[in-house]
Tab-separated table of C-alpha atoms and ligand atoms in Angstrom:
chain	number	residue	atom	x	y	z
D	6	MET	CA	-27.125	4.510	55.557
D	7	LYS	CA	-23.357	4.248	55.931
D	8	PHE	CA	-21.399	1.240	54.681
D	9	ASN	CA	-21.143	-0.835	57.881
D	10	THR	CA	-24.873	-0.491	58.479
D	11	LYS	CA	-25.593	-1.417	54.868
D	12	THR	CA	-23.697	-4.710	55.169
D	13	ILE	CA	-26.229	-5.728	57.834
D	14	HIS	CA	-29.442	-3.987	56.809
D	15	GLY	CA	-29.027	-2.847	53.191
D	16	GLY	CA	-32.010	-3.949	51.099
D	17	GLN	CA	-33.225	-6.262	53.903
D	18	GLN	CA	-36.734	-6.689	55.313
D	19	HIS	CA	-37.946	-8.972	58.045
D	20	ASP	CA	-39.799	-11.879	56.521
D	21	PRO	CA	-43.511	-10.984	56.301
D	22	ALA	CA	-44.713	-14.488	57.282
D	23	TYR	CA	-43.319	-14.710	60.857
D	24	GLY	CA	-41.023	-11.698	61.148
D	25	SER	CA	-37.867	-13.811	61.002
D	26	VAL	CA	-34.873	-11.482	61.183
D	27	MET	CA	-32.863	-13.478	58.655
D	28	PRO	CA	-34.608	-14.338	55.377
D	29	PRO	CA	-35.709	-17.976	55.384
D	30	ILE	CA	-34.010	-20.361	52.982
D	31	TYR	CA	-36.812	-20.732	50.445
D	32	GLN	CA	-35.797	-24.189	49.285
D	33	THR	CA	-38.341	-24.420	46.517
D	34	SER	CA	-38.229	-24.582	42.748
D	35	THR	CA	-41.778	-23.339	42.214
D	36	TYR	CA	-44.643	-21.337	43.770
D	37	ALA	CA	-48.396	-22.002	43.956
D	38	GLN	CA	-50.615	-19.907	41.694
D	39	THR	CA	-54.314	-19.287	42.378
D	40	THR	CA	-55.037	-18.827	38.675
D	41	PRO	CA	-52.555	-18.851	35.756
D	42	GLY	CA	-50.273	-15.890	36.454
D	43	GLY	CA	-51.878	-15.337	39.890
D	44	HIS	CA	-48.806	-15.475	42.160
D	45	LYS	CA	-47.041	-13.329	44.760
D	46	GLY	CA	-44.204	-12.176	42.519
D	47	PHE	CA	-42.400	-15.512	42.364
D	48	GLU	CA	-43.204	-18.231	39.866
D	49	TYR	CA	-40.055	-20.310	39.263
D	50	SER	CA	-36.732	-20.235	41.118
D	51	ARG	CA	-34.499	-19.889	38.053
D	52	THR	CA	-36.231	-16.574	37.473
D	53	HIS	CA	-36.633	-15.407	41.084
D	54	ASN	CA	-36.260	-16.807	44.568
D	55	PRO	CA	-36.965	-14.810	47.750
D	56	THR	CA	-33.684	-15.776	49.474
D	57	ARG	CA	-31.703	-14.933	46.329
D	58	LYS	CA	-33.660	-11.679	46.024
D	59	ALA	CA	-32.668	-10.677	49.585
D	60	LEU	CA	-29.022	-11.315	48.660
D	61	GLU	CA	-29.305	-9.459	45.351
D	62	ASP	CA	-30.745	-6.448	47.178
D	63	SER	CA	-27.824	-6.595	49.618
D	64	PHE	CA	-25.343	-6.681	46.691
D	65	ALA	CA	-27.000	-3.587	45.198
D	66	SER	CA	-26.931	-1.771	48.528
D	67	ILE	CA	-23.276	-2.332	49.455
D	68	GLU	CA	-22.021	-1.384	45.959
D	69	ASN	CA	-24.178	1.774	45.806
D	70	GLY	CA	-26.053	0.285	42.848
D	71	LYS	CA	-29.747	-0.160	42.202
D	72	PHE	CA	-29.899	-3.733	40.894
D	73	GLY	CA	-28.042	-6.853	42.020
D	74	LEU	CA	-27.845	-10.237	40.301
D	75	ALA	CA	-26.508	-13.447	41.829
D	76	PHE	CA	-25.007	-16.268	39.743
D	77	GLY	CA	-23.731	-19.788	40.313
D	78	SER	CA	-20.090	-18.581	40.139
D	79	GLY	CA	-18.000	-15.522	39.383
D	80	LEU	CA	-17.333	-16.880	35.908
D	81	ALA	CA	-21.070	-17.311	35.303
D	82	ALA	CA	-21.473	-13.615	36.155
D	83	ILE	CA	-18.709	-12.650	33.687
D	84	ASP	CA	-20.285	-14.950	31.088
D	85	ALA	CA	-23.558	-13.014	31.460
D	86	VAL	CA	-21.781	-9.697	30.852
D	87	VAL	CA	-20.118	-10.909	27.652
D	88	LYS	CA	-23.502	-12.241	26.455
D	89	LEU	CA	-24.598	-8.606	26.175
D	90	LEU	CA	-22.387	-8.586	23.039
D	91	GLN	CA	-22.811	-9.856	19.472
D	92	PRO	CA	-20.407	-11.646	17.117
D	93	GLY	CA	-18.052	-9.044	15.638
D	94	ASP	CA	-18.014	-6.939	18.809
D	95	GLU	CA	-14.717	-6.137	20.491
D	96	VAL	CA	-13.639	-5.952	24.141
D	97	ILE	CA	-10.636	-4.178	25.622
D	98	SER	CA	-9.486	-5.965	28.750
D	99	THR	CA	-6.715	-5.572	31.308
D	100	ASN	CA	-3.872	-7.949	30.434
D	101	ASP	CA	-3.169	-8.906	34.058
D	102	LEU	CA	-6.327	-10.678	35.110
D	103	TYR	CA	-7.676	-13.845	36.681
D	104	GLY	CA	-6.673	-16.809	34.494
D	105	GLY	CA	-10.218	-18.181	34.356
D	106	THR	CA	-11.515	-14.884	32.978
D	107	TYR	CA	-8.801	-14.971	30.314
D	108	ARG	CA	-9.767	-18.575	29.500
D	109	LEU	CA	-13.481	-17.719	29.224
D	110	PHE	CA	-12.724	-14.788	26.923
D	111	THR	CA	-10.226	-16.564	24.656
D	112	LYS	CA	-11.371	-20.190	24.682
D	113	ILE	CA	-15.148	-19.662	24.646
D	114	PHE	CA	-16.114	-16.202	23.435
D	115	GLU	CA	-13.435	-15.789	20.758
D	116	GLY	CA	-14.999	-18.913	19.244
D	117	PHE	CA	-18.310	-17.025	19.021
D	118	GLY	CA	-16.677	-14.199	17.071
D	119	ILE	CA	-15.940	-11.710	19.865
D	120	LYS	CA	-12.497	-10.137	19.728
D	121	PHE	CA	-10.470	-9.318	22.858
D	122	HIS	CA	-7.547	-6.919	23.193
D	123	PHE	CA	-5.486	-7.526	26.359
D	124	ILE	CA	-3.578	-4.396	27.281
D	125	GLY	CA	-1.869	-2.752	30.247
D	126	MET	CA	-4.222	-0.055	31.535
D	127	GLU	CA	-1.948	1.753	33.981
D	128	ASN	CA	-2.047	4.558	31.425
D	129	ALA	CA	-5.760	4.978	30.563
D	130	ASP	CA	-4.971	7.157	27.522
D	131	LYS	CA	-3.578	4.072	25.763
D	132	ILE	CA	-7.056	2.492	25.725
D	133	SER	CA	-8.327	4.846	23.002
D	134	ASP	CA	-5.723	3.395	20.573
D	135	TYR	CA	-7.677	0.122	20.625
D	136	VAL	CA	-11.180	1.572	20.224
D	137	ASN	CA	-12.915	1.185	16.877
D	138	GLU	CA	-16.562	1.100	15.742
D	139	ASN	CA	-16.899	-2.537	16.949
D	140	THR	CA	-15.703	-1.871	20.497
D	141	LYS	CA	-18.469	-2.329	23.068
D	142	LEU	CA	-16.942	-3.176	26.436
D	143	ILE	CA	-13.948	-2.364	28.623
D	144	TRP	CA	-13.098	-5.026	31.213
D	145	VAL	CA	-11.064	-3.957	34.233
D	146	GLU	CA	-9.762	-5.904	37.202
D	147	THR	CA	-8.211	-3.783	39.971
D	148	PRO	CA	-6.219	-4.615	42.028
D	149	THR	CA	-5.140	-7.136	39.417
D	150	ASN	CA	-4.688	-10.793	40.119
D	151	PRO	CA	-1.938	-11.640	41.034
D	152	MET	CA	0.329	-8.632	40.352
D	153	MET	CA	-1.632	-6.093	42.441
D	154	ASN	CA	-1.512	-3.444	39.731
D	155	ILE	CA	-3.956	-0.637	40.251
D	156	ILE	CA	-6.025	0.789	37.428
D	157	ASP	CA	-7.487	4.260	37.667
D	158	ILE	CA	-11.224	3.514	37.373
D	159	LYS	CA	-12.207	7.180	37.012
D	160	ALA	CA	-9.730	7.677	34.155
D	161	VAL	CA	-10.900	4.504	32.369
D	162	ALA	CA	-14.535	5.571	32.891
D	163	ALA	CA	-13.761	8.877	31.163
D	164	VAL	CA	-12.499	6.917	28.125
D	165	SER	CA	-15.515	4.594	28.149
D	166	LYS	CA	-17.946	7.540	28.350
D	167	LYS	CA	-16.129	9.385	25.543
D	168	HIS	CA	-16.553	6.392	23.208
D	169	ASN	CA	-19.959	5.330	24.550
D	170	LEU	CA	-18.713	1.933	25.783
D	171	LEU	CA	-19.730	-0.171	28.758
D	172	LEU	CA	-17.203	-0.354	31.594
D	173	ALA	CA	-17.241	-3.445	33.812
D	174	VAL	CA	-15.004	-3.715	36.887
D	175	ASP	CA	-14.149	-6.956	38.653
D	176	ASN	CA	-14.162	-5.745	42.275
D	177	THR	CA	-13.409	-9.144	43.823
D	178	PHE	CA	-10.059	-8.202	45.430
D	179	ALA	CA	-11.075	-4.835	46.857
D	180	THR	CA	-14.735	-5.427	47.804
D	181	PRO	CA	-17.032	-2.420	48.265
D	182	TYR	CA	-15.480	-1.939	51.726
D	183	LEU	CA	-12.401	-0.580	49.950
D	184	GLN	CA	-13.606	0.524	46.519
D	185	ARG	CA	-16.961	1.325	44.898
D	186	PRO	CA	-16.536	1.318	41.101
D	187	LEU	CA	-20.089	2.526	40.303
D	188	ASP	CA	-19.319	5.739	42.204
D	189	LEU	CA	-16.195	6.128	40.051
D	190	GLY	CA	-18.094	5.856	36.748
D	191	ALA	CA	-18.252	2.109	36.014
D	192	ASP	CA	-21.483	0.673	34.539
D	193	ILE	CA	-21.181	-2.862	35.913
D	194	VAL	CA	-19.493	-4.218	39.033
D	195	MET	CA	-18.685	-7.903	39.086
D	196	HIS	CA	-17.641	-10.133	42.001
D	197	SER	CA	-16.532	-13.609	42.571
D	198	ALA	CA	-18.681	-13.704	45.720
D	199	THR	CA	-16.865	-16.969	46.430
D	200	LYS	CA	-14.144	-14.733	47.875
D	201	TYR	CA	-14.498	-11.866	50.395
D	202	LEU	CA	-18.286	-11.384	50.102
D	203	GLY	CA	-18.968	-14.983	51.150
D	204	GLY	CA	-15.798	-14.837	53.219
D	205	HIS	CA	-15.746	-18.365	54.641
D	206	SER	CA	-14.568	-20.539	51.736
D	207	ASP	CA	-17.817	-22.491	51.735
D	208	VAL	CA	-19.672	-21.207	48.657
D	209	VAL	CA	-18.997	-20.628	44.943
D	210	MET	CA	-20.983	-17.651	43.662
D	211	GLY	CA	-20.889	-14.625	41.378
D	212	ALA	CA	-22.479	-11.181	41.467
D	213	LEU	CA	-23.246	-8.287	39.145
D	214	ILE	CA	-24.410	-4.872	40.269
D	215	VAL	CA	-25.620	-2.016	38.040
D	216	LYS	CA	-27.416	1.307	38.375
D	217	ASP	CA	-29.067	1.599	34.977
D	218	SER	CA	-32.513	-0.030	34.733
D	219	GLU	CA	-32.286	-0.861	31.020
D	220	LEU	CA	-28.915	-2.560	31.495
D	221	ALA	CA	-30.343	-4.391	34.516
D	222	GLU	CA	-33.274	-5.643	32.408
D	223	ARG	CA	-30.907	-7.015	29.773
D	224	LEU	CA	-28.807	-8.773	32.419
D	225	TYR	CA	-31.856	-10.207	34.243
D	226	PHE	CA	-33.018	-11.542	30.877
D	227	ILE	CA	-29.636	-13.253	30.328
D	228	GLN	CA	-29.594	-14.549	33.929
D	229	ASN	CA	-32.982	-16.184	33.426
D	230	ALA	CA	-32.468	-17.253	29.805
D	231	SER	CA	-29.036	-18.833	30.399
D	232	GLY	CA	-29.959	-20.064	33.874
D	233	ALA	CA	-26.600	-19.937	35.701
D	234	VAL	CA	-28.204	-18.992	39.031
D	235	CYS	CA	-27.215	-19.910	42.589
D	236	GLY	CA	-29.393	-21.824	45.015
D	237	PRO	CA	-31.197	-20.487	48.109
D	238	GLN	CA	-28.886	-22.193	50.610
D	239	ASP	CA	-25.822	-20.562	49.043
D	240	SER	CA	-27.681	-17.230	48.865
D	241	PHE	CA	-28.319	-17.453	52.600
D	242	LEU	CA	-24.656	-18.197	53.359
D	243	VAL	CA	-23.350	-15.272	51.312
D	244	LEU	CA	-25.927	-12.930	52.825
D	245	ARG	CA	-24.704	-14.018	56.255
D	246	GLY	CA	-21.090	-13.506	55.134
D	247	ILE	CA	-21.771	-9.952	53.979
D	248	LYS	CA	-23.000	-9.000	57.458
D	249	THR	CA	-19.421	-9.223	58.752
D	250	LEU	CA	-17.668	-7.971	55.598
D	251	HIS	CA	-16.617	-4.696	57.171
D	252	ILE	CA	-14.992	-6.177	60.272
D	253	ARG	CA	-13.344	-8.976	58.316
D	254	MET	CA	-11.952	-6.509	55.765
D	255	GLN	CA	-10.604	-4.278	58.510
D	256	ARG	CA	-8.598	-7.209	59.896
D	257	HIS	CA	-7.558	-8.446	56.410
D	258	CYS	CA	-6.116	-4.967	55.786
D	259	GLU	CA	-4.282	-4.796	59.134
D	260	ASN	CA	-2.793	-8.277	58.780
D	261	GLY	CA	-2.000	-7.648	55.107
D	262	GLU	CA	-0.005	-4.550	55.943
D	263	ALA	CA	1.994	-6.292	58.687
D	264	ILE	CA	2.846	-9.225	56.411
D	265	ALA	CA	3.717	-7.052	53.408
D	266	LYS	CA	6.178	-5.130	55.597
D	267	TYR	CA	7.623	-8.325	57.083
D	268	LEU	CA	8.221	-9.795	53.607
D	269	GLN	CA	9.711	-6.554	52.301
D	270	ASN	CA	12.439	-6.731	54.941
D	271	HIS	CA	13.160	-10.441	54.427
D	272	PRO	CA	16.661	-11.104	53.000
D	273	LYS	CA	15.433	-13.969	50.767
D	274	ILE	CA	12.633	-11.962	49.131
D	275	GLU	CA	13.327	-10.086	45.911
D	276	LYS	CA	10.108	-8.115	45.568
D	277	VAL	CA	6.747	-7.726	47.294
D	278	TYR	CA	3.671	-6.585	45.362
D	279	TRP	CA	1.243	-4.715	47.605
D	280	PRO	CA	-0.401	-1.387	46.664
D	281	GLY	CA	0.120	0.087	50.141
D	282	PHE	CA	3.861	0.597	49.578
D	283	GLU	CA	4.754	4.169	48.676
D	284	ASP	CA	7.027	2.951	45.887
D	285	HIS	CA	4.248	0.848	44.311
D	286	PRO	CA	3.912	2.384	40.827
D	287	ASN	CA	0.188	3.105	41.298
D	288	HIS	CA	0.236	3.877	45.032
D	289	GLU	CA	-1.263	7.360	44.601
D	290	ILE	CA	-4.206	6.033	42.572
D	291	ALA	CA	-4.716	3.240	45.106
D	292	LYS	CA	-4.777	5.853	47.868
D	293	SER	CA	-7.307	7.981	46.055
D	294	GLN	CA	-9.746	5.282	44.896
D	295	MET	CA	-9.441	2.769	47.752
D	296	ASP	CA	-10.090	3.124	51.471
D	297	GLY	CA	-7.289	0.693	52.350
D	298	PHE	CA	-4.940	-1.731	50.602
D	299	GLY	CA	-6.447	-5.141	51.322
D	300	GLY	CA	-5.044	-8.479	52.313
D	301	MET	CA	-3.781	-9.757	48.959
D	302	ILE	CA	0.008	-9.841	48.543
D	303	SER	CA	2.309	-11.404	45.955
D	304	PHE	CA	6.056	-11.858	46.264
D	305	VAL	CA	9.020	-13.236	44.362
D	306	THR	CA	12.007	-14.945	45.974
D	307	LYS	CA	15.605	-14.031	45.138
D	308	GLY	CA	16.901	-16.126	42.232
D	309	ASN	CA	13.398	-16.757	40.858
D	310	ASP	CA	13.698	-20.495	41.497
D	311	TYR	CA	10.565	-22.548	40.671
D	312	ASP	CA	11.500	-25.432	43.002
D	313	GLN	CA	12.251	-23.103	45.921
D	314	ALA	CA	8.813	-21.471	45.549
D	315	ILE	CA	7.161	-24.886	45.544
D	316	LYS	CA	9.111	-25.864	48.699
D	317	ILE	CA	7.952	-22.708	50.497
D	318	VAL	CA	4.269	-23.251	49.750
D	319	GLU	CA	4.564	-26.932	50.712
D	320	LYS	CA	6.150	-26.068	54.082
D	321	LEU	CA	3.474	-23.587	55.172
D	322	LYS	CA	1.335	-24.893	58.050
D	323	ILE	CA	-1.187	-22.175	58.952
D	324	PHE	CA	-1.423	-20.798	55.414
D	325	THR	CA	-3.172	-23.508	53.411
D	326	LEU	CA	-1.874	-24.195	49.920
D	327	ALA	CA	-5.068	-23.810	47.936
D	328	GLU	CA	-6.783	-22.075	45.055
D	329	SER	CA	-9.068	-19.165	45.925
D	330	LEU	CA	-8.806	-16.233	48.328
D	331	GLY	CA	-10.795	-13.934	50.541
D	332	GLY	CA	-11.781	-16.375	53.291
D	333	VAL	CA	-11.192	-15.925	57.018
D	334	GLU	CA	-8.319	-18.411	56.796
D	335	SER	CA	-4.997	-17.553	55.171
D	336	LEU	CA	-4.242	-19.215	51.846
D	337	ALA	CA	-1.128	-19.380	49.703
D	338	GLY	CA	-0.968	-20.096	45.998
D	339	HIS	CA	1.590	-20.537	43.254
D	340	PRO	CA	-0.036	-18.749	40.283
D	341	ALA	CA	2.252	-20.186	37.582
D	342	SER	CA	1.143	-23.741	38.371
D	343	MET	CA	-2.302	-23.024	39.824
D	344	THR	CA	-4.634	-20.061	39.120
D	345	HIS	CA	-2.707	-18.860	36.047
D	346	ALA	CA	-1.675	-22.204	34.582
D	347	SER	CA	-4.238	-21.659	31.798
D	348	ILE	CA	-2.282	-18.620	30.550
D	349	PRO	CA	0.687	-19.560	28.303
D	350	LYS	CA	4.076	-19.099	30.102
D	351	GLN	CA	5.204	-16.480	27.578
D	352	GLU	CA	2.001	-14.469	28.118
D	353	ARG	CA	1.984	-14.718	31.920
D	354	GLU	CA	5.664	-13.777	32.237
D	355	LYS	CA	5.001	-10.574	30.283
D	356	THR	CA	2.783	-9.452	33.163
D	357	GLY	CA	5.194	-10.591	35.901
D	358	VAL	CA	3.719	-14.005	36.737
D	359	VAL	CA	7.145	-15.621	36.916
D	360	ASP	CA	7.965	-19.102	38.198
D	361	SER	CA	8.777	-18.071	41.788
D	362	LEU	CA	5.781	-15.797	42.314
D	363	ILE	CA	3.764	-16.715	45.426
D	364	ARG	CA	0.379	-15.157	46.167
D	365	LEU	CA	-0.978	-14.832	49.691
D	366	SER	CA	-4.551	-14.274	50.737
D	367	VAL	CA	-3.946	-13.045	54.265
D	368	GLY	CA	-6.704	-14.171	56.613
D	369	ILE	CA	-7.888	-12.819	59.932
D	370	GLU	CA	-5.898	-15.074	62.280
D	371	ASP	CA	-3.401	-13.638	64.800
D	372	VAL	CA	-0.799	-11.976	62.640
D	373	ASP	CA	2.123	-13.169	64.815
D	374	ASP	CA	1.177	-16.767	64.026
D	375	LEU	CA	1.028	-15.957	60.313
D	376	ILE	CA	4.452	-14.302	60.352
D	377	ALA	CA	5.968	-17.208	62.311
D	378	ASP	CA	4.540	-19.584	59.707
D	379	LEU	CA	6.101	-17.625	56.829
D	380	GLU	CA	9.398	-17.445	58.742
D	381	GLN	CA	9.660	-21.229	59.127
D	382	ALA	CA	8.675	-21.836	55.492
D	383	ILE	CA	10.944	-19.255	53.839
D	384	GLY	CA	13.818	-20.017	56.248
Y	22	PLP	C1	-10.528	-11.737	40.430
Y	22	PLP	C2	-11.386	-12.935	40.126
Y	22	PLP	N1	-12.402	-12.809	39.270
Y	22	PLP	C3	-13.210	-13.855	38.976
Y	22	PLP	C4	-12.992	-15.105	39.513
Y	22	PLP	C5	-13.897	-16.250	39.134
Y	22	PLP	O1	-14.786	-16.517	40.173
Y	22	PLP	P1	-15.406	-17.959	40.511
Y	22	PLP	O2	-14.262	-18.839	40.900
Y	22	PLP	O3	-16.359	-17.673	41.610
Y	22	PLP	O4	-16.071	-18.438	39.265
Y	22	PLP	C6	-11.933	-15.284	40.408
Y	22	PLP	C7	-11.673	-16.613	40.994
Y	22	PLP	O5	-10.646	-16.849	41.561
Y	22	PLP	C8	-11.114	-14.162	40.720
Y	22	PLP	O6	-10.064	-14.279	41.555
């Protein structure tokens, strides 16, 4: 099956009870047993639920994995990955990453004795300098949030294989429509399914996808033992969202390109971060590992004025000023005061998250309306 077909049919079966084309929302916590242990494969909905199972099979299919796991949020999915580790273990992570991931790593897991090294991974060879006998996991986000850096997944996978480490890739920004990390050598793909997979800004959810059955067993154990699962209603909504992922992503990419080019030519804009530009430092890698450049764009205004950036985001009318991304509607955010406020100013500025940085999640509206909105807000 090719990708567009997989978004609709991958891992799906018509419901055996009445042949319903969409899986029913099995709104139940438990399942009748004829004798202790005599059930039809489902005994308690923290462990398994048929609607969640249909979604998890869809996750596995679209990412070219074998096993999918759905969680109550993207952070719950990341939490499950780090729980594969023990106190004393070390993680090498990209330094330009979602602020909540940074907060989970530093404020929760460092307290449990796990050590994190945050480094730039544009040059994968540098990673080996941080590997020692305690290193267990490499954490990659690409494109990075919000600076749109691109990390060469194949090159990082070569390092992880050489040192026998796990490689996890947060594929939230690209989605499997644009990039399939398991095919490039990653062991675990993670998503905030809240974003493009759900696609309609109505659900908070996380996903993990793996190929290896032993790794899957360990993660299913953590999913059940820690219990951060999503409910059947949310599973249904994300499954429905995935069915249009390919056509939404196509439009996100088209609109993203038009807006990136508009901003690049704007006299009041200093710099636009979008991997589709030929002068983007990792453009060639983006071209080789992605099938398009997506709808996420960041930009900095001339003069790097905090108040001016705030004024712009306040003036936007079609773009909504809001946290999050990846929905059908366009959103704008100010990372320094919103998504990345949990990262100390000194740390965030090292990666380019300066005071005037604005991040856009370009939606699938008419692009002329989006450009007119930016025009009136930037002035
Ligand atoms: C790249 C990335 N990873 C992970 C997360 C966390 O996901 P969630 O908000 O679903 O917990 C986010 C949320 O914005 C994100 O942007």
